[in-house]
Short mmCIF file of C-alpha atoms in Angstrom, two decimals:
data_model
loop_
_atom_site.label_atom_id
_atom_site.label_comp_id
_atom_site.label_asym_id
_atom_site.label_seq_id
_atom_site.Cartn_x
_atom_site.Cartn_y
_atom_site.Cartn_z
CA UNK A 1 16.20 6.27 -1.22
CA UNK A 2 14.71 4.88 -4.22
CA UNK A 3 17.23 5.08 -7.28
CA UNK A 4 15.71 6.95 -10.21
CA UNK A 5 15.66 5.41 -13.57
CA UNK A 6 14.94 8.76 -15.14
CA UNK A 7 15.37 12.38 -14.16
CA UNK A 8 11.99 14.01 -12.86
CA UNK A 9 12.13 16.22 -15.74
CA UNK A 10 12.28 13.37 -18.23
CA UNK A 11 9.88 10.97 -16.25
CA UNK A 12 6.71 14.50 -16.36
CA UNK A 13 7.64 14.71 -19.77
CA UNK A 14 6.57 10.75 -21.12
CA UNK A 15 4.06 10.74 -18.67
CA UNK A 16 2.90 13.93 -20.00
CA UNK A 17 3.03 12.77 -23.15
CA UNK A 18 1.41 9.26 -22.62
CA UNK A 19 -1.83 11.29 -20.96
CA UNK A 20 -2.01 13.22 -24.36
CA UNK A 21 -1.97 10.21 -25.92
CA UNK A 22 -4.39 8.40 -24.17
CA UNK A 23 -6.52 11.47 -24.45
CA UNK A 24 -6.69 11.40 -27.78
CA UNK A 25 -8.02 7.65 -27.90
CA UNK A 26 -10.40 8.66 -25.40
CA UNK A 27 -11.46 11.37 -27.67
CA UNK A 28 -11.57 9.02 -30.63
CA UNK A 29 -13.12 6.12 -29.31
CA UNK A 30 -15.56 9.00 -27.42
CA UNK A 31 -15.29 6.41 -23.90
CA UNK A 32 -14.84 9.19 -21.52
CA UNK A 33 -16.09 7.20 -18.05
CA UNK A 34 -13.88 4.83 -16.85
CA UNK A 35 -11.47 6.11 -19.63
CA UNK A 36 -10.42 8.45 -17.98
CA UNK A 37 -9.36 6.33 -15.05
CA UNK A 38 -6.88 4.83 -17.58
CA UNK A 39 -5.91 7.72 -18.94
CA UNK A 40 -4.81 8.80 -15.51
CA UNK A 41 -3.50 5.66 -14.44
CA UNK A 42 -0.82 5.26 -17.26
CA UNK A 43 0.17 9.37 -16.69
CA UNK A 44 0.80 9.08 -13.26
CA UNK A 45 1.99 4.97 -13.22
CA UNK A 46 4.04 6.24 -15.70
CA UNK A 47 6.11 8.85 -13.90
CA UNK A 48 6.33 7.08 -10.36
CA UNK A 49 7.69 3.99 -12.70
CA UNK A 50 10.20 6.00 -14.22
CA UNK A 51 11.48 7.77 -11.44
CA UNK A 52 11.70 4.51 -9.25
CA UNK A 53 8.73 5.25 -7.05
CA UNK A 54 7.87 1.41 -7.41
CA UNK A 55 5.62 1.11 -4.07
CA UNK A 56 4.02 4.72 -5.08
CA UNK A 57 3.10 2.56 -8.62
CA UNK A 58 1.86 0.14 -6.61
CA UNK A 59 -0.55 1.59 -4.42
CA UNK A 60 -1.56 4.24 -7.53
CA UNK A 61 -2.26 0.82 -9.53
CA UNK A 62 -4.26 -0.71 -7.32
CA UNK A 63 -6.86 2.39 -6.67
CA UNK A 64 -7.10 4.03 -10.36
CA UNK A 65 -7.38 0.08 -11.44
CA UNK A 66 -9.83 -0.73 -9.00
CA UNK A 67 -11.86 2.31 -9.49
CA UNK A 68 -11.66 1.56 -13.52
CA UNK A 69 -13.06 -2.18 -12.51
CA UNK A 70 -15.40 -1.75 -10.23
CA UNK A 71 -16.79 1.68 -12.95
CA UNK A 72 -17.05 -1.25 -16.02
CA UNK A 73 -18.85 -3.90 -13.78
CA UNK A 74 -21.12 -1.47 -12.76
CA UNK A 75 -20.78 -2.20 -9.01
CA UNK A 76 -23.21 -0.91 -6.35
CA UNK A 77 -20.79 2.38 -5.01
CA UNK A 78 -23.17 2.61 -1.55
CA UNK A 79 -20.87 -1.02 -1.00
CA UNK A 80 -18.03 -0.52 -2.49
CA UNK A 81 -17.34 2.86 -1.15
CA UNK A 82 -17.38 2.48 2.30
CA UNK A 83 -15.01 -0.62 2.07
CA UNK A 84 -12.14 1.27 -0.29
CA UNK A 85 -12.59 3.78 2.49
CA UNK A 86 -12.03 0.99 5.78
CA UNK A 87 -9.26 -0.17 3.55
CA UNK A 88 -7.87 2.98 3.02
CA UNK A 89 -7.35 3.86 6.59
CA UNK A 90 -6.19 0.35 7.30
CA UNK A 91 -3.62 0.92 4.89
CA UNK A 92 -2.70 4.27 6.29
CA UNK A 93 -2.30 3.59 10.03
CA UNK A 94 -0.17 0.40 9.18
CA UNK A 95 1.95 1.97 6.47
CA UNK A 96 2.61 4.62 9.49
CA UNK A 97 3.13 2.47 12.50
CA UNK A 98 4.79 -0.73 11.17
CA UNK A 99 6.27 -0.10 7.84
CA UNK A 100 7.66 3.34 8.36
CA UNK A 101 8.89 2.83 11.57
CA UNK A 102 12.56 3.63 12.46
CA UNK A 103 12.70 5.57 8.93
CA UNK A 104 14.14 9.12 9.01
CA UNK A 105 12.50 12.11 6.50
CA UNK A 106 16.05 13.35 4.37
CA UNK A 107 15.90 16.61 4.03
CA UNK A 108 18.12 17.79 1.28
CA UNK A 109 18.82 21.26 2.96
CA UNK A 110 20.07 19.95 6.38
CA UNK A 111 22.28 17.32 4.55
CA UNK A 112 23.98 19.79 2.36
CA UNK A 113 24.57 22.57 5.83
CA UNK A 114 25.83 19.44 7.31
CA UNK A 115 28.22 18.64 4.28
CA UNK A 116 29.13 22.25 4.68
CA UNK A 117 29.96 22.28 8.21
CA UNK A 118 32.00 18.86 7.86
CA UNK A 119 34.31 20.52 5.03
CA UNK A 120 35.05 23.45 7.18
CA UNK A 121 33.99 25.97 4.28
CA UNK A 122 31.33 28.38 3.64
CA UNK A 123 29.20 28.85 0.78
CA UNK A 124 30.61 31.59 -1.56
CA UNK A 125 28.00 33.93 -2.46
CA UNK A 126 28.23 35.91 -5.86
#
């Protein structure tokens, strides 16, 4: 479990605002495409940062960064596309089979009936 730094709440609301911002530079400097690859990036960077999603970052920073590089080199997409694609699923299968193994899904609901059951007591309802 991945301590947060910030509250959800708190982490939408900076990256919420740092997408406004950025939106209005993009709207200033009119540099829509790959702007708007940036603009995204430091939104959503932003909130997996904040709330301590570090490997979520990660990965997020590595495709919105790429896509923003390979858009201002002007790169030849029929290349480029199949190999983020090979990587992709590269990445996917061993994310699933090596790196995930022997980790358990929490479910908040089943922890709290089992916290329940353990204390003997049942929920008052109002």
């Amino acid at each position: 479990m991945t301590q947060l730094i910030f509250s959800k709440r708190k982490a939408d609301a900076i990256g919420n605002g740092l997408f406004l911002i950025a939106l209005g530079i993009l709207i200033y400097t009119n540099a829509w495409w790959p702007g708007i690859l940036l603009a995204l990036w430091v939104s959503l960077g932003a909130r997996q940062f904040l709330s301590g999603r570090y490997y979520d970052f990660f990965i997020s920073s590595v495709i919105l960064l790429g896509l923003f590089a390979i858009a201002l080199l002007n790169l030849n997409w029929t290349v480029v596309l199949p190999v983020l694609f090979v990587l992709g699923g590269i990445h996917i299968i061993f994310r699933e089979y090596c790196v995930a193994e022997g980790i358990e899904e929490e479910n908040p609901i089943e922890e709290a009936e089992k916290e329940i059951e353990e204390d003997g007591e049942t929920p008052k309802s109002s």
